[in-house]
Tab-separated table of C-alpha atoms and ligand atoms in Angstrom:
chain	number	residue	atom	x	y	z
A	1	UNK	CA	0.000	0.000	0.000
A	2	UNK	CA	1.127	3.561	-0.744
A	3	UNK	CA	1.955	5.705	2.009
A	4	UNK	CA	2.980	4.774	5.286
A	5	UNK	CA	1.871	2.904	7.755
A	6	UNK	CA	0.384	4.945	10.647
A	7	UNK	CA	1.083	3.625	13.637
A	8	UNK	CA	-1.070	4.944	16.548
A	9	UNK	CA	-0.294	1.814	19.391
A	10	UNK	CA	0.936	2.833	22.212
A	11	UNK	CA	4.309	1.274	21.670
A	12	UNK	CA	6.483	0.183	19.525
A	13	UNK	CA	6.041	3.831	18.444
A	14	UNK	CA	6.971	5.709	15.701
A	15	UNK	CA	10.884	6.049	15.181
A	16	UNK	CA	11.747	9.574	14.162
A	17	UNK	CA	14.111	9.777	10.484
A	18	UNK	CA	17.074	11.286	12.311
A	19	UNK	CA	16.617	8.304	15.008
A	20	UNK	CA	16.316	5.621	12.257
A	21	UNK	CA	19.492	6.887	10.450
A	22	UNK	CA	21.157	7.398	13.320
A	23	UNK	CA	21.463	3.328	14.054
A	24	UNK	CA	22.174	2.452	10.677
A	25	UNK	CA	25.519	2.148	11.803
A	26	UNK	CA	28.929	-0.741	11.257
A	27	UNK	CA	29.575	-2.858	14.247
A	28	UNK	CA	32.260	-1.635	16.458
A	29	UNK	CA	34.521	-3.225	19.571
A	30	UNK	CA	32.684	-2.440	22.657
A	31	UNK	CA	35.937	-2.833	24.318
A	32	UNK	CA	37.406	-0.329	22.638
A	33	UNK	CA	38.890	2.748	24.242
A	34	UNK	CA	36.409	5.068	23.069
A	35	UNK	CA	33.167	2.977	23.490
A	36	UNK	CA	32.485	5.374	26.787
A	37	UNK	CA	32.613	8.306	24.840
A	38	UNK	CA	29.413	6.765	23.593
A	39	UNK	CA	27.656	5.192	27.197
A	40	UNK	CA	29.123	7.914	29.447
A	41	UNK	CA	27.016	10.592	28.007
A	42	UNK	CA	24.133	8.685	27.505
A	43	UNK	CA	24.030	7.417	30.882
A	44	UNK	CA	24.289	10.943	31.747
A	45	UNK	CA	21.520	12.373	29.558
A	46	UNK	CA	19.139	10.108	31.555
A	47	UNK	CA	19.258	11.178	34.034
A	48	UNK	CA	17.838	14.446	33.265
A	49	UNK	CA	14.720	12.914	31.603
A	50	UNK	CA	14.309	10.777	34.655
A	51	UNK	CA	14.184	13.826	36.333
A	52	UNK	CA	17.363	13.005	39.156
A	53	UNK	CA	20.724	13.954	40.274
A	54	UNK	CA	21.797	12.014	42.739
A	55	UNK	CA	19.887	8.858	40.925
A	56	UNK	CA	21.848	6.167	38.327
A	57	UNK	CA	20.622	5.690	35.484
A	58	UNK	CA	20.910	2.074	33.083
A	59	UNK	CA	20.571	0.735	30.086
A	60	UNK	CA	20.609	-3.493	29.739
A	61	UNK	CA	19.698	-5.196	26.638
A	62	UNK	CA	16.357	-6.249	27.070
A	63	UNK	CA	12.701	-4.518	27.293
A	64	UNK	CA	10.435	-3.035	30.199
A	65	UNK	CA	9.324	-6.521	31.706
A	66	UNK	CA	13.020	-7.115	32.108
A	67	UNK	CA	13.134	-3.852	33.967
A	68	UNK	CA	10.302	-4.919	36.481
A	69	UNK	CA	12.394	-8.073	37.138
A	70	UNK	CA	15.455	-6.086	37.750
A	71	UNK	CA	13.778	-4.011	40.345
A	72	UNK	CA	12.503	-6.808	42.475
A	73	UNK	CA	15.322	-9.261	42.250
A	74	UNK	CA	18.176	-6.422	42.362
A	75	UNK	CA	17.240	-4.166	45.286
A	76	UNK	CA	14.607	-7.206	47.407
A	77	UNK	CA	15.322	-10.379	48.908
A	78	UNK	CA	13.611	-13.747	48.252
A	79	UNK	CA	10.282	-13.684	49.872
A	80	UNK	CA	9.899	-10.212	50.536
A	81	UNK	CA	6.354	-8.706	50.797
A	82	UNK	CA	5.004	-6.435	48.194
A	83	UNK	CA	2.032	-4.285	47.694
A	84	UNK	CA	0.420	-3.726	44.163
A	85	UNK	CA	-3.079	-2.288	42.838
A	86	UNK	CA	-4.437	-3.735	39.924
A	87	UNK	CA	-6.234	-2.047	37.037
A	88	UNK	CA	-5.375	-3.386	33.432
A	89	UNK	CA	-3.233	-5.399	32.182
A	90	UNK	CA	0.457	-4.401	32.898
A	91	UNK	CA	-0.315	-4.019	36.662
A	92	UNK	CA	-1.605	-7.279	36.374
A	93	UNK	CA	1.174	-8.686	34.229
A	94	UNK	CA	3.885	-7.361	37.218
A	95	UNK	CA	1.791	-8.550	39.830
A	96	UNK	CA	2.074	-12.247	38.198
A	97	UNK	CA	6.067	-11.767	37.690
A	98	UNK	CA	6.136	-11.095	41.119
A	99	UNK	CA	4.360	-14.224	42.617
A	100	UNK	CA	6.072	-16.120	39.707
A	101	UNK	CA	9.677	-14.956	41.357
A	102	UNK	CA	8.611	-15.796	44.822
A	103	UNK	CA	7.810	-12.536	46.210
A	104	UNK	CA	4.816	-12.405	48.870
A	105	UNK	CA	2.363	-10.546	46.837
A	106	UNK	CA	-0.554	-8.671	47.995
A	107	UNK	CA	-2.854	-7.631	45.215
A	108	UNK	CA	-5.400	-5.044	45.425
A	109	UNK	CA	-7.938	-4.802	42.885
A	110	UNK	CA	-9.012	-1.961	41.821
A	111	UNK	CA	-11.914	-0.453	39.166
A	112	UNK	CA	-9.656	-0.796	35.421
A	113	UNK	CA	-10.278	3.188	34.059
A	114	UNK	CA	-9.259	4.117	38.096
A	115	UNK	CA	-5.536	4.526	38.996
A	116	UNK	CA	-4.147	3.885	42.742
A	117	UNK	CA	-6.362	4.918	45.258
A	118	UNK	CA	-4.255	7.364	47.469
A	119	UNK	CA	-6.433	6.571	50.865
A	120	UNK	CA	-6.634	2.737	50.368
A	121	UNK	CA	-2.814	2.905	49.834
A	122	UNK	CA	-2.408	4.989	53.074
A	123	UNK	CA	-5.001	2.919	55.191
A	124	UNK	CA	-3.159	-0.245	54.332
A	125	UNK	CA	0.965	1.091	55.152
A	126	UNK	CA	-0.887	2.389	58.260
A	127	UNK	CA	-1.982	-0.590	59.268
A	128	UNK	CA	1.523	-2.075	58.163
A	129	UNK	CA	3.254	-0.682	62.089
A	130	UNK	CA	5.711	-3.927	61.269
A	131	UNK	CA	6.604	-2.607	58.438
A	132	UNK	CA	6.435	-5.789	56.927
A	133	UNK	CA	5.520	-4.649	53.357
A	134	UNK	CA	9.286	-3.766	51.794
A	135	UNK	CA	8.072	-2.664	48.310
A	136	UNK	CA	5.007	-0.471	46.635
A	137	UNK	CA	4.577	-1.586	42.981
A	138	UNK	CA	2.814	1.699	41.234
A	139	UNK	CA	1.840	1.351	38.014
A	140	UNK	CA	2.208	5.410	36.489
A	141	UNK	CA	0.740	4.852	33.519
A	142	UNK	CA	-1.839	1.558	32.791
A	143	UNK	CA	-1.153	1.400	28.824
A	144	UNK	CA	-4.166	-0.899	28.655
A	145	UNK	CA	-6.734	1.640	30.375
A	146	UNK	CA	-4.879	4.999	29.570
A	147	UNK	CA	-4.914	5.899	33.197
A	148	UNK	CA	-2.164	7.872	34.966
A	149	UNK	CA	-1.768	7.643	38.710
A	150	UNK	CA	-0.001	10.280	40.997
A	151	UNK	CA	3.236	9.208	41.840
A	152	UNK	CA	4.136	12.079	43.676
A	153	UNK	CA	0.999	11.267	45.689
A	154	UNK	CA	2.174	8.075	46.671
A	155	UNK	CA	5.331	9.162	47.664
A	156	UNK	CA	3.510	12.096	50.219
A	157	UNK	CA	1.177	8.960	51.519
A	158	UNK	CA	4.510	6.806	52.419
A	159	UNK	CA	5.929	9.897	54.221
A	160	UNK	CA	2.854	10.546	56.165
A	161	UNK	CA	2.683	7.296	57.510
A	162	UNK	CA	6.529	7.110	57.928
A	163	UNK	CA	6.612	3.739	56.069
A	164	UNK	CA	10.169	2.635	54.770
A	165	UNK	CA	9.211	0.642	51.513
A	166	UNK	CA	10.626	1.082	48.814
A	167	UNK	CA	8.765	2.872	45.771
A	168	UNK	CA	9.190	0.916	42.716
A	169	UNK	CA	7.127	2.890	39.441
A	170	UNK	CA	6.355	0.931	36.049
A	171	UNK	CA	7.041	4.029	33.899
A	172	UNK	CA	7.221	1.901	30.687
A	173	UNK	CA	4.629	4.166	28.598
A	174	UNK	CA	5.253	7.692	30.897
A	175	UNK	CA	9.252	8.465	30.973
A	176	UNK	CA	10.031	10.593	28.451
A	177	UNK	CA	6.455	11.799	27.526
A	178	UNK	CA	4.738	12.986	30.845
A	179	UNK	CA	6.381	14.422	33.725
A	180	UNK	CA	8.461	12.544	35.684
A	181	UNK	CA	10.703	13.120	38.952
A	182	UNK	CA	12.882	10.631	40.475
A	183	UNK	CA	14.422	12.582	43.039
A	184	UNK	CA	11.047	14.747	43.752
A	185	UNK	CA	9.184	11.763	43.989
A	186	UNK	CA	11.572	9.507	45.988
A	187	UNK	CA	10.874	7.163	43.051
A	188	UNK	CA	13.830	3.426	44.264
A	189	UNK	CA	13.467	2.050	40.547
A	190	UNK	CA	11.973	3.199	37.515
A	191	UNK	CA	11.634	1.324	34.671
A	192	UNK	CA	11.299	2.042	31.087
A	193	UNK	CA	11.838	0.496	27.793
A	194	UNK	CA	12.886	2.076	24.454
A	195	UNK	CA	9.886	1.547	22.275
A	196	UNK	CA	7.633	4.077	23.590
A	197	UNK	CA	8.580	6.785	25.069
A	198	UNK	CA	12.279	7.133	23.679
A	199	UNK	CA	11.182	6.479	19.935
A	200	UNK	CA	13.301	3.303	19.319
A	201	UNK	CA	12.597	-0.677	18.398
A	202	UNK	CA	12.581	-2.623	21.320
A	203	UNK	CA	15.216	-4.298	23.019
A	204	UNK	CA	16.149	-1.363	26.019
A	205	UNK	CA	15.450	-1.412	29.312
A	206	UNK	CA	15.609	1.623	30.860
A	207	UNK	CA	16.120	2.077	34.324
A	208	UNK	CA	17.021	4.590	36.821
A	209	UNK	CA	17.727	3.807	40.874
A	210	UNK	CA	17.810	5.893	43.911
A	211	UNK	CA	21.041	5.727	45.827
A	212	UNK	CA	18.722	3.757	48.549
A	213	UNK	CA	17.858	1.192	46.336
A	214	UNK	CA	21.359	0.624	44.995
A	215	UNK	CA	22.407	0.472	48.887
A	216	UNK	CA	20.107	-2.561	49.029
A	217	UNK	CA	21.598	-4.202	45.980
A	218	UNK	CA	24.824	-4.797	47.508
A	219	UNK	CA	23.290	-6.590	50.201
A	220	UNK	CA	20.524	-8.475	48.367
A	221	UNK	CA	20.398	-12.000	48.431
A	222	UNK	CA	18.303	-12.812	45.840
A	223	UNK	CA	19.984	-15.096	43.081
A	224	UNK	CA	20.594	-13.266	39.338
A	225	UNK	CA	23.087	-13.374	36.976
A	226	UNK	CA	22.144	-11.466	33.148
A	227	UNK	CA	19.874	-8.905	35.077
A	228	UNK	CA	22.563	-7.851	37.566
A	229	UNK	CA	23.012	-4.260	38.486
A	230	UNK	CA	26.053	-5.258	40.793
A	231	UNK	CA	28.018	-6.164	37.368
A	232	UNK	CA	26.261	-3.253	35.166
A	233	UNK	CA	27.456	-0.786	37.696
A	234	UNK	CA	31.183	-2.135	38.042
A	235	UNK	CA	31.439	-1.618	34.094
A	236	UNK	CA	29.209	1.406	33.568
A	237	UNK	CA	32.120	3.076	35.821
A	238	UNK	CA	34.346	3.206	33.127
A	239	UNK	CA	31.632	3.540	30.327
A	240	UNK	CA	31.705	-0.245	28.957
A	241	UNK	CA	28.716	-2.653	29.838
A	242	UNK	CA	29.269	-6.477	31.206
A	243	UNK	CA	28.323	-8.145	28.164
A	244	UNK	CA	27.736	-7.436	24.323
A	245	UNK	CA	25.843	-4.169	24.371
A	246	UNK	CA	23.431	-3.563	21.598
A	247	UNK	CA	25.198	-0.854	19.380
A	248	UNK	CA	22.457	0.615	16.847
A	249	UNK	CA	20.090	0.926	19.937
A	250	UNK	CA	23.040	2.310	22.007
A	251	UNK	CA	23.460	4.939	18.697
A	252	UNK	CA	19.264	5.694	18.062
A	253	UNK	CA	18.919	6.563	21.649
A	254	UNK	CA	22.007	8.938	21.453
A	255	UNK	CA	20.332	10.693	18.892
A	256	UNK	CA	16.206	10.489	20.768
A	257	UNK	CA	18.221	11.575	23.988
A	258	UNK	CA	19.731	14.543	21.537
A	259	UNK	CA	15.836	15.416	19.932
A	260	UNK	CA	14.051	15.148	23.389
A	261	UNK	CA	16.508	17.419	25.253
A	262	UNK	CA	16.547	19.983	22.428
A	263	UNK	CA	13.129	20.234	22.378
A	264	UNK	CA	13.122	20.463	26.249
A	265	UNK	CA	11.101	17.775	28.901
A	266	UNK	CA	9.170	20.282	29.843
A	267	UNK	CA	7.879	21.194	25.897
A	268	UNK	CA	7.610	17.379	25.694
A	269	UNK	CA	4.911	16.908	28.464
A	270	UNK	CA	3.282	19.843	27.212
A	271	UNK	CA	2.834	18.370	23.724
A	272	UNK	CA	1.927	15.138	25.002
A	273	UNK	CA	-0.788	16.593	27.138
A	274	UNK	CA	-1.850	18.893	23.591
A	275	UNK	CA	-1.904	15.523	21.410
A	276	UNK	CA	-4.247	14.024	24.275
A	277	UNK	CA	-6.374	16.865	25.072
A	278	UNK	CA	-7.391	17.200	20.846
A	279	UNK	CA	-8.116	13.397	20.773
A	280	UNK	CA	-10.194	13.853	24.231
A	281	UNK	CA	-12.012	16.451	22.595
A	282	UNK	CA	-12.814	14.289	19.791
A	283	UNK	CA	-13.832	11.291	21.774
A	284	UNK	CA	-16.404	13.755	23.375
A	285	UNK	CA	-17.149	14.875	19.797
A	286	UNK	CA	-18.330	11.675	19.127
A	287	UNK	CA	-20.119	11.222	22.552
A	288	UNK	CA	-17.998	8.582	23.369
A	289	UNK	CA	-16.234	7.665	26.894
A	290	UNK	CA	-12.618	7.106	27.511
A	291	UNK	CA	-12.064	4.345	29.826
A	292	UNK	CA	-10.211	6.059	32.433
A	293	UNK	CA	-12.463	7.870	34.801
A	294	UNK	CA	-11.907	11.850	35.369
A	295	UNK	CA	-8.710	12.322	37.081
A	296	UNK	CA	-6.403	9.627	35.573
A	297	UNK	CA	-6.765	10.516	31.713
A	298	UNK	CA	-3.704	9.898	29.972
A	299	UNK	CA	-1.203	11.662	27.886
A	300	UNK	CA	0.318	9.002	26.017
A	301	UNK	CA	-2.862	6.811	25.387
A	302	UNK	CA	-6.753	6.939	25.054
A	303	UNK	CA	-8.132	3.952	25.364
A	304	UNK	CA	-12.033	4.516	23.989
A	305	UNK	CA	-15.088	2.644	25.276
A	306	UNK	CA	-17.515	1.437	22.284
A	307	UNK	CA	-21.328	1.260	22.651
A	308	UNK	CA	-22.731	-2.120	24.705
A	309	UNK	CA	-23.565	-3.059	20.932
A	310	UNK	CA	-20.389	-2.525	18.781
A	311	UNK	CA	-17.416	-5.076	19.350
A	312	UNK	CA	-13.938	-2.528	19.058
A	313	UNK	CA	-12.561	-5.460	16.864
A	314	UNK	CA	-14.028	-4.467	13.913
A	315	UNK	CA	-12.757	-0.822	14.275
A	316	UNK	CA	-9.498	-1.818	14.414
A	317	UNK	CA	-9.312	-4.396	11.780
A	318	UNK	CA	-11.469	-1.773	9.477
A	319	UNK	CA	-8.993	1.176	10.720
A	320	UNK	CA	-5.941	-1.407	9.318
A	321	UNK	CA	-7.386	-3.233	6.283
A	322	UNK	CA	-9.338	-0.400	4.457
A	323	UNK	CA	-7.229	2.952	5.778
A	324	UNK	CA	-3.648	1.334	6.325
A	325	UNK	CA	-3.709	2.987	9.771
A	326	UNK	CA	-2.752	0.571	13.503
A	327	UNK	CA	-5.110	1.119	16.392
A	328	UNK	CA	-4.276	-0.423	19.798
A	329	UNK	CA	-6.547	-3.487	21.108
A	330	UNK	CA	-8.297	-3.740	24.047
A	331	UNK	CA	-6.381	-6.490	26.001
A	332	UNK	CA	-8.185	-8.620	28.380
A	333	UNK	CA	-10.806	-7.521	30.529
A	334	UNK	CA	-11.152	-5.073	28.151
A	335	UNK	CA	-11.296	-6.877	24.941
A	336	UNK	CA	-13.652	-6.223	22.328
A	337	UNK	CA	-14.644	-3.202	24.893
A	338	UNK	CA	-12.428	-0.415	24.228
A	339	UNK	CA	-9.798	0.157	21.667
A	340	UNK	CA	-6.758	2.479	22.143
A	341	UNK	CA	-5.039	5.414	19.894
A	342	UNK	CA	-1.090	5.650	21.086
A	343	UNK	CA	-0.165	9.272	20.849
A	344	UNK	CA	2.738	8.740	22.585
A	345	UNK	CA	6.526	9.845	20.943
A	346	UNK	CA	7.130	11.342	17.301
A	347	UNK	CA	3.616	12.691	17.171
A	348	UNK	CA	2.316	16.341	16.010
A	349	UNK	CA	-1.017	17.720	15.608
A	350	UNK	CA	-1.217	17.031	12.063
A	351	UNK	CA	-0.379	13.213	12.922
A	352	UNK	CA	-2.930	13.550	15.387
A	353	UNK	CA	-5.559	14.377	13.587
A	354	UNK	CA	-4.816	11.120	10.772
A	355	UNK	CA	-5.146	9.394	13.784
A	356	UNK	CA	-9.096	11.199	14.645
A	357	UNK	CA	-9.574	10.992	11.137
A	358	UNK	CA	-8.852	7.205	10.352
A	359	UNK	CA	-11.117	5.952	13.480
A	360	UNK	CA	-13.984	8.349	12.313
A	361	UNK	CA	-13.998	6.609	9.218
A	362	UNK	CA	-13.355	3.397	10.650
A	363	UNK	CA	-16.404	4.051	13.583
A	364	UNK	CA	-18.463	5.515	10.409
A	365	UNK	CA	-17.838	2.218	8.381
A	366	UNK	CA	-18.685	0.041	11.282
A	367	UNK	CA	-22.205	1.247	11.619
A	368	UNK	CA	-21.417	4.072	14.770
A	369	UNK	CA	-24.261	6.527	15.325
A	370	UNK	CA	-21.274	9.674	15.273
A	371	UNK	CA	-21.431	12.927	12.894
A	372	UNK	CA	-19.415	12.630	10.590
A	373	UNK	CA	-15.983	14.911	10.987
A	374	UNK	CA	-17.342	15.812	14.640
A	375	UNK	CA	-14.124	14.426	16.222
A	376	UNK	CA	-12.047	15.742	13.344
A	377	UNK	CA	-13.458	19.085	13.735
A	378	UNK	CA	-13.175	19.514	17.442
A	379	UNK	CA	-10.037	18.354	17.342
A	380	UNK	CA	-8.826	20.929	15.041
A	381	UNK	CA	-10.157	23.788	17.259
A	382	UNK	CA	-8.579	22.842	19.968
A	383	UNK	CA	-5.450	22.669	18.291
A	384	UNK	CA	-5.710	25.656	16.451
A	385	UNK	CA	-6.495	27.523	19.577
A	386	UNK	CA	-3.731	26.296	21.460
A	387	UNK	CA	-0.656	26.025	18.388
A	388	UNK	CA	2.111	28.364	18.952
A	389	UNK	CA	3.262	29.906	16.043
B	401	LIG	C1	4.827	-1.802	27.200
B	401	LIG	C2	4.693	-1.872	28.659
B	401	LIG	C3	5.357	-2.837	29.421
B	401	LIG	C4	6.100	-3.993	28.826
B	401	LIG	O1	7.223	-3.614	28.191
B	401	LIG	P1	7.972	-4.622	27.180
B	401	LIG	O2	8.987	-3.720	26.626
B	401	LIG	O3	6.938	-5.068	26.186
B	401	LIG	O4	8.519	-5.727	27.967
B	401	LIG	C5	5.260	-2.764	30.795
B	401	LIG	N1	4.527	-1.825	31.392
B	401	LIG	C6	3.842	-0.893	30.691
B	401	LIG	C7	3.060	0.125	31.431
B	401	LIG	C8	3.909	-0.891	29.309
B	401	LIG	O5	3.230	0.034	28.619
């Protein structure tokens, strides 16, 4: 088919030209005496998008469900109680690792389209005087439900109660794209991967650590060997890694670090939260419902309920077959139920609105009761109205 491909999942996400070019690269020795002139930096750069000084900041070859496994197995020890609420599919997907790795796991369900609830969360570590709970799982954003939840609300809720555990945040589909603060937050691991956020294939796991959390890896019992942090830190000292590292990765997310930071974090989040707001005011256009409830919309993904009668399927396979355009799926509970429109990375307004565009037709072809170009149109308001020249 002519034309691209327009990919709206929330991840992998689009890679940018100058990101793509960037990793066509030769293979080069890693052991080489100016590999570090290539890690150092990058390692660096990080940190800043992590939002954190005094943090460190990895990279391992492998994706985001590598990074939850690094968190627990790196900084806990075997058997270890943790605390995680559940809403969609990722928080459920951690939850399992975690029982799967031995970890005593205490699950709290929540509504999926709600993010953590701040006063359950403090009523339980109250309760908690032995302090028996060592880690908080928080899910920041639930790619499945497009919900955010307030990290920086968690954090005040384990200070008011005094309550030692360590804050671990699933910031797979937020670094990079909505704000995020490590050392504000008092955020022990976060972990990211390369395909959203950072605008690359797959295959990074990207983590950053609070000097408390790599405290506890030293003494840390827990058996690992690949995922390591103890090794990854003894080589990232000198700028080399403790195995083969993956080079055109290393290379494209030189060159995403270089495009974020010129455009600024702060000018990031803000266009994320424009390329949300116009597809929110489309979904209301259509007098449709996101699935996260007010309060925990999403900047990097809408995830959009269909009427009791209409099965989101056939949206999606309409929005790819007859307009070349990739929706995301409704995993799960919410299968059939909702389907999801990434706008999450190399995105503008303009890509936004092929985005509104292809699901109106899609929606139109698959019998909805919408007007046709309502989304479209309120969509382009808003971002006229709001476009800096
Ligand atoms: C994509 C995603 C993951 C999984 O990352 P992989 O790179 O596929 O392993 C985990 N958590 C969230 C919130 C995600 O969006």
């Amino acid at each position: 088919m002519a034309g691209r491909n327009h990919l709206y999942i929330p991840g992998p996400t689009n890679v940018p030209d100058a990101v793509l070019n960037a990793m066509h690269v030769p293979m080069e020795d890693h052991r080489s005496p100016i590999f570090p002139n290539l890690l150092k930096p990058i390692l660096q750069d990080l940190k800043k998008v992590f939002g954190t000084e005094t943090g460190q900041t990895f990279v391992f070859p492998a994706t985001g469900t590598a990074g939850w496994e690094i968190a627990l197995t790196n900084i806990l020890n075997p058997g270890d109680k943790v605390i995680i609420f559940r809403f969609g599919q990722f928080s459920h997907l951690w939850a399992e690792m975690a029982k799967r790795l031995g970890f005593d796991v205490e699950i709290h369900q929540e509504t999926w389209g709600k993010g953590i609830p701040l006063d359950r969360l403090e009523q339980r570590l109250r309760e908690d005087t032995e302090h028996k709970i060592k880690a908080v799982l928080a899910t920041h954003n639930e790619t499945a439900t497009g919900v955010t939840s307030d990290i920086g609300g968690v954090r005040k809720v384990l200070d008011s109660v005094n309550h030692p555990a360590f804050l671990f945040v699933d910031g797979v589909s937020s670094i990079a794209s909505i704000d995020f603060r490590l050392d504000e937050w008092g955020v022990d691991a976060a972990i990211s991967g390369s395909q959203k956020g950072f605008m690359l294939p797959a295959g990074g796991a990207i983590l950053a650590f609070s000097q408390k959390a790599l405290a506890a890896v030293q003494t840390s019992t827990y058996p690992r060997c690949f995922l390591d942090l103890k090794d990854q830190m003894t080589a990232n000292k000198d700028g080399y890694t403790p195995y083969t590292p993956n080079l055109p990765l290393l290379y494209g997310l030189r060159k995403a670090l270089d495009l974020l930071l010129e455009e600024g974090m702060d000018n990031v989040y803000a266009r994320h939260y424009r390329l949300a707001e116009g597809t929110r005011k489309a979904v209301a256009a259509w007098g449709l419902k996101l699935c996260a409830q007010p309060g925990f919309e999403s900047n990097t993904v809408s995830a959009i309920v269909v009427p009791e009668d209409k099965d989101a399927k056939d949206v999606i396979s309409t929005a790819f077959k007859k307009y070349n355009i990739s929706l995301g799926a409704g995993l799960s509970e919410v299968a059939g139920k909702v389907f999801r429109i990434g706008h999450i990375g190399d995105m503008n307004d303009v890509s936004m609105l092929g985005a509104i565009a292809g699901v109106e037709m899609a929606m139109l072809d698959c019998g909805f009761n919408i007007q046709p170009g309502s989304g479209v149109a309120a969509a382009i308001e808003y971002y006229r109205s709001t476009a800096k020249a």
